[in-house]
Every structure is written in C-alpha cells, then in structure tokens.
Coordinates of C-alpha atoms in Angstrom, one line a residue:
E1 CA -26.5 40.7 -49.7
K2 CA -28.7 41.2 -53.0
G3 CA -32.0 40.7 -50.8
Y4 CA -31.1 42.8 -47.6
E5 CA -28.1 45.4 -49.3
T6 CA -28.9 46.0 -52.9
G7 CA -32.9 45.0 -53.0
E8 CA -32.5 43.4 -56.0
H9 CA -33.6 39.9 -54.7
A10 CA -36.7 39.2 -52.2
P11 CA -37.2 40.6 -50.0
G12 CA -36.0 43.8 -51.8
L13 CA -34.6 45.6 -48.5
K14 CA -32.3 48.3 -49.3
L15 CA -30.3 48.4 -46.0
G16 CA -26.9 49.9 -47.1
G17 CA -23.9 48.6 -45.1
C18 CA -25.9 47.0 -42.3
G19 CA -29.0 44.8 -43.7
A20 CA -26.6 41.7 -45.2
Y21 CA -24.5 41.5 -41.9
K22 CA -27.9 41.3 -39.8
A23 CA -29.3 38.7 -41.9
A24 CA -26.2 36.8 -41.9
H25 CA -26.2 37.0 -38.5
H26 CA -29.4 35.3 -37.9
I27 CA -28.7 33.0 -40.5
I28 CA -25.7 31.6 -38.7
K29 CA -27.4 31.5 -35.3
T30 CA -30.5 29.9 -36.9
H31 CA -28.4 27.2 -38.5
A32 CA -26.8 26.3 -34.9
K33 CA -30.3 26.0 -33.2
V34 CA -31.3 23.4 -36.2
W35 CA -27.8 21.3 -36.1
H36 CA -28.0 21.0 -32.1
S37 CA -32.0 20.4 -32.5
Y38 CA -31.3 17.4 -34.9
N39 CA -28.1 16.5 -32.7
N40 CA -30.0 16.4 -29.4
T41 CA -33.4 14.8 -30.6
W42 CA -32.9 12.8 -33.9
R43 CA -29.2 11.9 -34.7
S44 CA -29.1 8.6 -31.9
E45 CA -32.1 7.4 -33.6
Q46 CA -31.4 8.1 -37.5
Q47 CA -27.9 8.5 -37.7
G48 CA -28.2 11.6 -40.5
M49 CA -25.7 14.7 -41.0
V50 CA -26.5 18.1 -40.5
G51 CA -24.4 20.7 -42.6
I52 CA -24.9 24.1 -44.3
S53 CA -24.4 25.0 -48.2
L54 CA -22.3 27.8 -49.1
T55 CA -21.4 29.6 -52.2
S56 CA -18.3 31.2 -53.0
G57 CA -16.1 32.1 -55.6
W58 CA -12.4 32.3 -55.8
G59 CA -9.8 35.3 -55.2
E60 CA -6.7 35.4 -57.1
P61 CA -4.4 38.1 -56.7
V62 CA -3.8 40.4 -59.7
H63 CA 0.0 40.5 -58.8
P64 CA 1.0 37.1 -56.8
H65 CA 3.9 39.0 -55.5
S66 CA 2.0 42.1 -54.2
Q67 CA 1.5 41.9 -50.4
A68 CA -1.2 44.5 -51.1
D69 CA -2.7 42.5 -53.8
T70 CA -2.4 38.8 -51.8
D71 CA -4.0 40.3 -48.8
A72 CA -7.0 41.9 -51.1
A73 CA -7.6 38.2 -52.1
E74 CA -7.4 37.1 -48.5
R75 CA -10.2 39.6 -47.9
Y76 CA -12.2 38.5 -50.8
I77 CA -12.5 35.0 -49.7
Q78 CA -12.9 36.0 -46.0
F79 CA -16.1 38.2 -47.0
H80 CA -17.6 35.7 -49.0
L81 CA -16.7 31.9 -47.7
G82 CA -15.2 33.2 -44.0
W83 CA -18.1 35.1 -43.5
F84 CA -20.3 32.1 -42.4
A85 CA -17.9 29.3 -42.6
N86 CA -15.7 30.7 -39.7
P87 CA -18.1 31.2 -37.0
I88 CA -19.3 27.8 -37.8
Y89 CA -15.8 26.1 -37.5
K90 CA -14.1 28.6 -35.3
G91 CA -16.6 30.5 -33.4
D92 CA -16.5 33.9 -34.7
Y93 CA -16.2 36.1 -37.9
P94 CA -12.8 36.6 -39.5
E95 CA -10.4 38.8 -38.0
V96 CA -10.0 40.7 -41.2
M97 CA -13.7 41.3 -41.4
K98 CA -14.0 42.4 -37.8
N99 CA -11.3 44.8 -38.8
Y100 CA -12.3 46.3 -41.8
V101 CA -16.1 46.8 -40.8
G102 CA -15.4 47.8 -37.4
R103 CA -12.8 50.6 -38.7
K104 CA -15.1 51.9 -41.2
S105 CA -18.3 51.8 -38.9
A106 CA -15.8 54.3 -36.7
Q107 CA -15.0 56.4 -39.6
Q108 CA -18.4 57.2 -39.9
G109 CA -19.1 57.9 -36.5
L110 CA -20.8 55.1 -35.4
G111 CA -20.2 53.8 -31.8
T112 CA -20.5 50.3 -32.7
S113 CA -19.6 48.4 -35.5
R114 CA -21.6 47.4 -38.7
L115 CA -20.9 43.5 -38.1
P116 CA -23.0 42.3 -35.5
T117 CA -21.3 40.7 -32.5
F118 CA -21.7 37.2 -30.8
S119 CA -21.4 36.6 -27.1
V120 CA -19.5 34.3 -25.7
Q121 CA -22.2 32.0 -25.3
E122 CA -23.4 31.7 -28.7
K123 CA -19.9 31.6 -29.8
S124 CA -19.5 28.4 -28.4
Y125 CA -22.9 27.6 -29.2
I126 CA -22.3 28.1 -33.0
K127 CA -18.8 26.6 -33.2
G128 CA -18.6 22.9 -34.5
T129 CA -22.4 23.0 -35.8
L130 CA -21.8 21.0 -39.3
D131 CA -21.5 17.3 -40.3
F132 CA -20.4 18.1 -43.6
L133 CA -19.7 21.4 -45.9
G134 CA -21.7 22.2 -48.9
I135 CA -19.7 24.3 -51.4
G136 CA -21.4 25.8 -54.3
H137 CA -18.9 27.4 -56.7
F138 CA -19.2 29.0 -60.3
T139 CA -16.4 31.4 -60.9
T140 CA -13.4 33.1 -60.3
R141 CA -12.2 36.7 -59.9
Y142 CA -8.7 38.5 -60.2
V143 CA -8.4 40.8 -57.2
R144 CA -6.5 43.7 -56.3
Q145 CA -6.3 46.3 -53.4
K146 CA -8.7 49.6 -54.1
S147 CA -9.2 51.4 -51.1
F148 CA -13.0 53.4 -51.1
P149 CA -13.2 56.6 -49.4
F150 CA -14.8 56.5 -46.1
L151 CA -17.1 59.6 -47.1
Q152 CA -19.0 57.1 -49.7
V153 CA -22.3 55.6 -48.5
S154 CA -21.2 52.2 -46.4
S155 CA -21.8 48.9 -48.5
Y156 CA -20.6 45.3 -47.8
H157 CA -19.1 45.5 -51.3
T158 CA -16.8 49.0 -50.0
D159 CA -16.0 47.3 -46.9
H160 CA -13.8 44.9 -48.6
D161 CA -11.5 47.8 -49.9
L162 CA -11.0 45.7 -52.8
A163 CA -11.2 45.6 -57.0
E164 CA -12.7 42.3 -58.8
L165 CA -11.4 42.0 -62.5
V166 CA -11.8 39.1 -65.4
D167 CA -9.5 38.4 -67.8
P168 CA -10.7 38.9 -71.2
K169 CA -9.5 35.6 -72.7
W170 CA -11.9 33.6 -69.9
S171 CA -14.6 31.9 -71.6
A172 CA -18.1 33.8 -70.7
P173 CA -20.9 31.7 -72.0
G174 CA -23.7 32.3 -69.8
S175 CA -24.7 34.6 -67.3
K176 CA -22.7 38.1 -67.4
W177 CA -21.1 37.2 -63.9
L178 CA -20.2 33.4 -64.8
Y179 CA -16.8 32.9 -66.4
S180 CA -15.1 29.4 -66.6
V181 CA -12.1 29.7 -64.6
P182 CA -11.8 25.9 -63.5
W183 CA -8.4 26.4 -61.8
G184 CA -10.2 28.6 -59.4
F185 CA -12.0 25.7 -58.1
R186 CA -9.1 23.6 -56.7
R187 CA -7.4 26.4 -55.2
L188 CA -10.8 27.2 -53.4
L189 CA -11.1 23.5 -52.2
N190 CA -7.6 23.3 -51.2
F191 CA -8.2 26.6 -49.1
I192 CA -11.2 25.0 -47.2
K193 CA -8.9 21.8 -46.6
T194 CA -6.4 23.9 -44.8
Q195 CA -8.5 27.0 -43.1
Y196 CA -11.2 24.5 -41.8
G197 CA -9.2 21.1 -41.0
N198 CA -9.8 19.3 -44.1
P199 CA -14.1 18.9 -43.6
L200 CA -16.0 16.4 -45.3
I201 CA -17.2 18.3 -48.7
Y202 CA -19.8 17.8 -50.6
V203 CA -20.1 20.0 -54.0
T204 CA -24.0 21.0 -54.0
E205 CA -24.1 23.5 -57.0
N206 CA -21.7 23.8 -60.0
G207 CA -22.7 24.7 -63.6
V208 CA -23.0 27.2 -66.3
S209 CA -26.1 29.2 -68.0
E210 CA -26.5 29.8 -71.8
K211 CA -26.9 33.3 -72.6
V212 CA -28.7 32.4 -75.9
Q213 CA -31.3 30.2 -76.5
C214 CA -29.8 27.5 -78.5
T215 CA -32.7 25.5 -80.4
Q216 CA -30.3 22.8 -81.7
L217 CA -29.9 22.0 -78.0
C218 CA -26.0 21.5 -78.5
D219 CA -24.6 23.3 -75.7
E220 CA -20.7 22.1 -76.1
W221 CA -20.0 24.8 -73.7
R222 CA -21.3 23.3 -70.7
I223 CA -19.4 20.1 -71.7
E224 CA -16.2 22.1 -71.8
Y225 CA -17.3 23.9 -68.2
L226 CA -18.0 20.5 -66.2
K227 CA -14.9 18.8 -68.1
G228 CA -13.0 21.2 -66.7
Y229 CA -14.4 21.8 -63.3
I230 CA -14.6 18.1 -62.6
N231 CA -11.3 17.8 -63.7
E232 CA -10.2 20.2 -61.1
I233 CA -12.1 18.5 -58.3
L234 CA -10.5 15.1 -59.2
K235 CA -6.8 17.0 -58.9
A236 CA -8.4 18.4 -55.6
L237 CA -8.8 14.7 -54.6
K238 CA -5.4 13.8 -55.4
D239 CA -4.1 16.8 -53.5
G240 CA -6.0 15.1 -50.3
V241 CA -9.1 17.1 -50.0
N242 CA -12.1 15.4 -48.6
V243 CA -14.5 15.5 -51.1
K244 CA -16.9 13.1 -51.1
G245 CA -19.8 14.1 -53.9
Y246 CA -20.3 16.3 -56.7
T247 CA -24.3 17.5 -58.0
A248 CA -24.1 19.4 -61.2
W249 CA -25.9 22.5 -61.5
S250 CA -28.8 21.8 -62.5
L251 CA -30.8 19.3 -64.1
L252 CA -33.6 21.4 -65.5
D253 CA -33.8 24.9 -66.6
K254 CA -36.0 27.0 -64.2
F255 CA -36.8 30.3 -62.5
E256 CA -33.1 32.3 -61.5
W257 CA -34.0 34.6 -58.9
N258 CA -34.7 38.0 -60.6
K259 CA -33.7 36.7 -63.8
G260 CA -36.6 34.7 -64.2
F261 CA -36.5 31.9 -67.1
S262 CA -33.9 33.8 -69.1
E263 CA -31.1 32.3 -67.8
R264 CA -30.9 28.7 -68.6
F265 CA -28.5 26.3 -66.3
G266 CA -30.2 23.1 -67.3
F267 CA -29.0 19.7 -68.7
Y268 CA -32.8 19.7 -69.9
H269 CA -34.3 22.5 -72.0
I270 CA -37.8 23.4 -71.0
D271 CA -40.2 25.0 -73.3
F272 CA -41.9 27.4 -70.8
K273 CA -44.2 28.7 -73.3
N274 CA -46.1 25.4 -73.6
K275 CA -48.5 24.7 -70.9
N276 CA -47.1 21.2 -70.5
K277 CA -43.5 22.2 -70.5
P278 CA -42.0 19.7 -72.0
R279 CA -38.5 18.8 -71.4
Y280 CA -35.6 18.3 -74.2
P281 CA -31.9 17.1 -73.4
K282 CA -29.6 19.1 -74.4
A283 CA -26.1 17.6 -75.6
S284 CA -24.9 17.8 -72.2
V285 CA -27.2 15.3 -70.8
D286 CA -25.4 12.2 -72.6
Y287 CA -21.8 13.6 -71.7
Y288 CA -22.9 13.7 -68.0
K289 CA -24.6 10.6 -68.1
N290 CA -21.2 8.9 -69.2
I291 CA -19.5 10.7 -66.1
I292 CA -22.0 9.4 -63.9
S293 CA -21.8 6.0 -65.4
A294 CA -18.2 5.7 -64.8
N295 CA -17.9 7.6 -61.8
G296 CA -15.3 10.2 -63.7
F297 CA -14.1 10.4 -67.0
P298 CA -14.7 7.0 -68.5
N299 CA -12.3 5.9 -71.0
P300 CA -13.6 6.3 -74.5
R301 CA -13.2 2.6 -75.5
E302 CA -15.7 1.6 -72.9
V303 CA -18.1 4.2 -73.8
T304 CA -18.0 3.0 -77.7
S305 CA -18.6 -0.8 -76.3

C-alpha cells in the first residue's frame, strides 16, 4: 500500500485505489507458484516447509455492542490479514472486500471492480499453498464505522469505511503508529485459529522501536512490551492456538524503510556514525536471554542461581 498507493516506500508509485490491489494480486499468485515449485521438485527430498509471513494489527470495535462498529472491526482485519490469507486458505478474497471495493468502483462509474479477480483455475491453484503461517504483529486499533463519500479520490483506506482510534492511556514508546496493546495479539491469534482452521503459526516479527536515542541503553519500555506480548502468546497457547515459534523484532538497530536509521527496534544499539558500526547491548538483551534460556518466563530464583 505504501509502495503502490501512497508512494511513501519504494518503488514510490501513487496509483490511488488500484495499485496496491494489483501488486497484492501478483504477490499472491507468485507465492502460489513458488509453493507449487517447491512442492513438486524439492519437498520429497528435503522434507521442508514453505509458508508466507503476513503482518497485521488487530481491530477492536469501539462499541462492542454496536453492530456497525463490530462490522467495521471485521472489515479492518479482512482488509489487512484476510486480503492475503483468505485467497491462500480459501481460494478467494474476503467477501466483504469484494463487496465494498466492487460497490465503490460501481459508484465511480467503473465497469469492473478495482479489486482484481481470480479465475476458477487460479483459485484452485492458490488455495492451500502454505505449510505454516508467519505472523508479524506490533499494535492494535479501536475501530468504528465511518462512511467516506464516493466522490472522494478512491483509495485503499477509504474503501474500508472505517475510522481507526487509539486509547490515550496506551503506551507509545516508539514509532508514532506503534502503541503497546498486548491483549490485541491474543485476539488476533484466536481469530486466525477460528478463521483458518487452527494453522501452524510462527511469529516472525514482534517488537517496538524507540523515539529518543537512549545513550544509557536503558530500554525498559522494550522489556515491558516483550513481557506483555509474549505473555499474551502464552495465553493463546492455552486457548489452543497452534503457535510453534517466536522471533522478536529485531536483533540489531537497522534501516527502517523511509525512516532510515532514525527508528531503532534492536536489542543491540548500533553506532551508525562510526565507520566500524560497533554494537552495544541494551538492557533488553539480558531480559530476552533469560526468556530464551527458560523457553518462557523464568522463575526469579532460577535466574539468580
């Protein structure tokens, strides 16, 4: 969406209302081709697995007893996760995406929907092309119904007909979009369990950046974030969600899209101004080491000993 709709990321194209959908369409078909290639050529010999990693926030209705808000929250997740997961698990885009984009395209006087369609053969070819689901997750939004007039310039964001809100009490230690809302992760994982038949899940990205460079390397907010989010994954495991592994994002400070080196997600601080790029462990390193050693939250007495 940022690469083909708003142009904020490479390749910097501003194809409002259709660019992101076309790019995604190609990604999904290409993913299926790669999966089949591995399945037909290498699987019998290597016994490997091929999956896809999808990043999604969680959308929670502002008023849980309002049907309009509940529907808007459902659209939020279908326009993010379902956009890619639904074709791969079920063979086609979510019905709500097809309905909303199709209706808005018709209101614009377009002969066909801005959301591309899969042929019968493509649906069959794409369905089931993953051995595991990788999930990247960082944050949550409250969601409510909001209608956008169809006279506006079409865009992926206005197609949703929803507004995203945040709770001012939520901690926001890093990037302006990233609020710490651990309970949203458990809900997302349970949604995946019920929506896609409890697939094998690897958490491929989960972490938090810092706004201000902390020269003392005292990233206690990252420790709190990890504690909260990993705890919610453990609750999801108790719920029966099939989470197999977890990867924190990220080991090192690094290049972050159009933010460059200004946003730091790493356990290790990198001095980018020094030509040797020396690495310094932040406080979160020892905390995460203990979690890895114990494969969970360690007993304080075990850590001491």
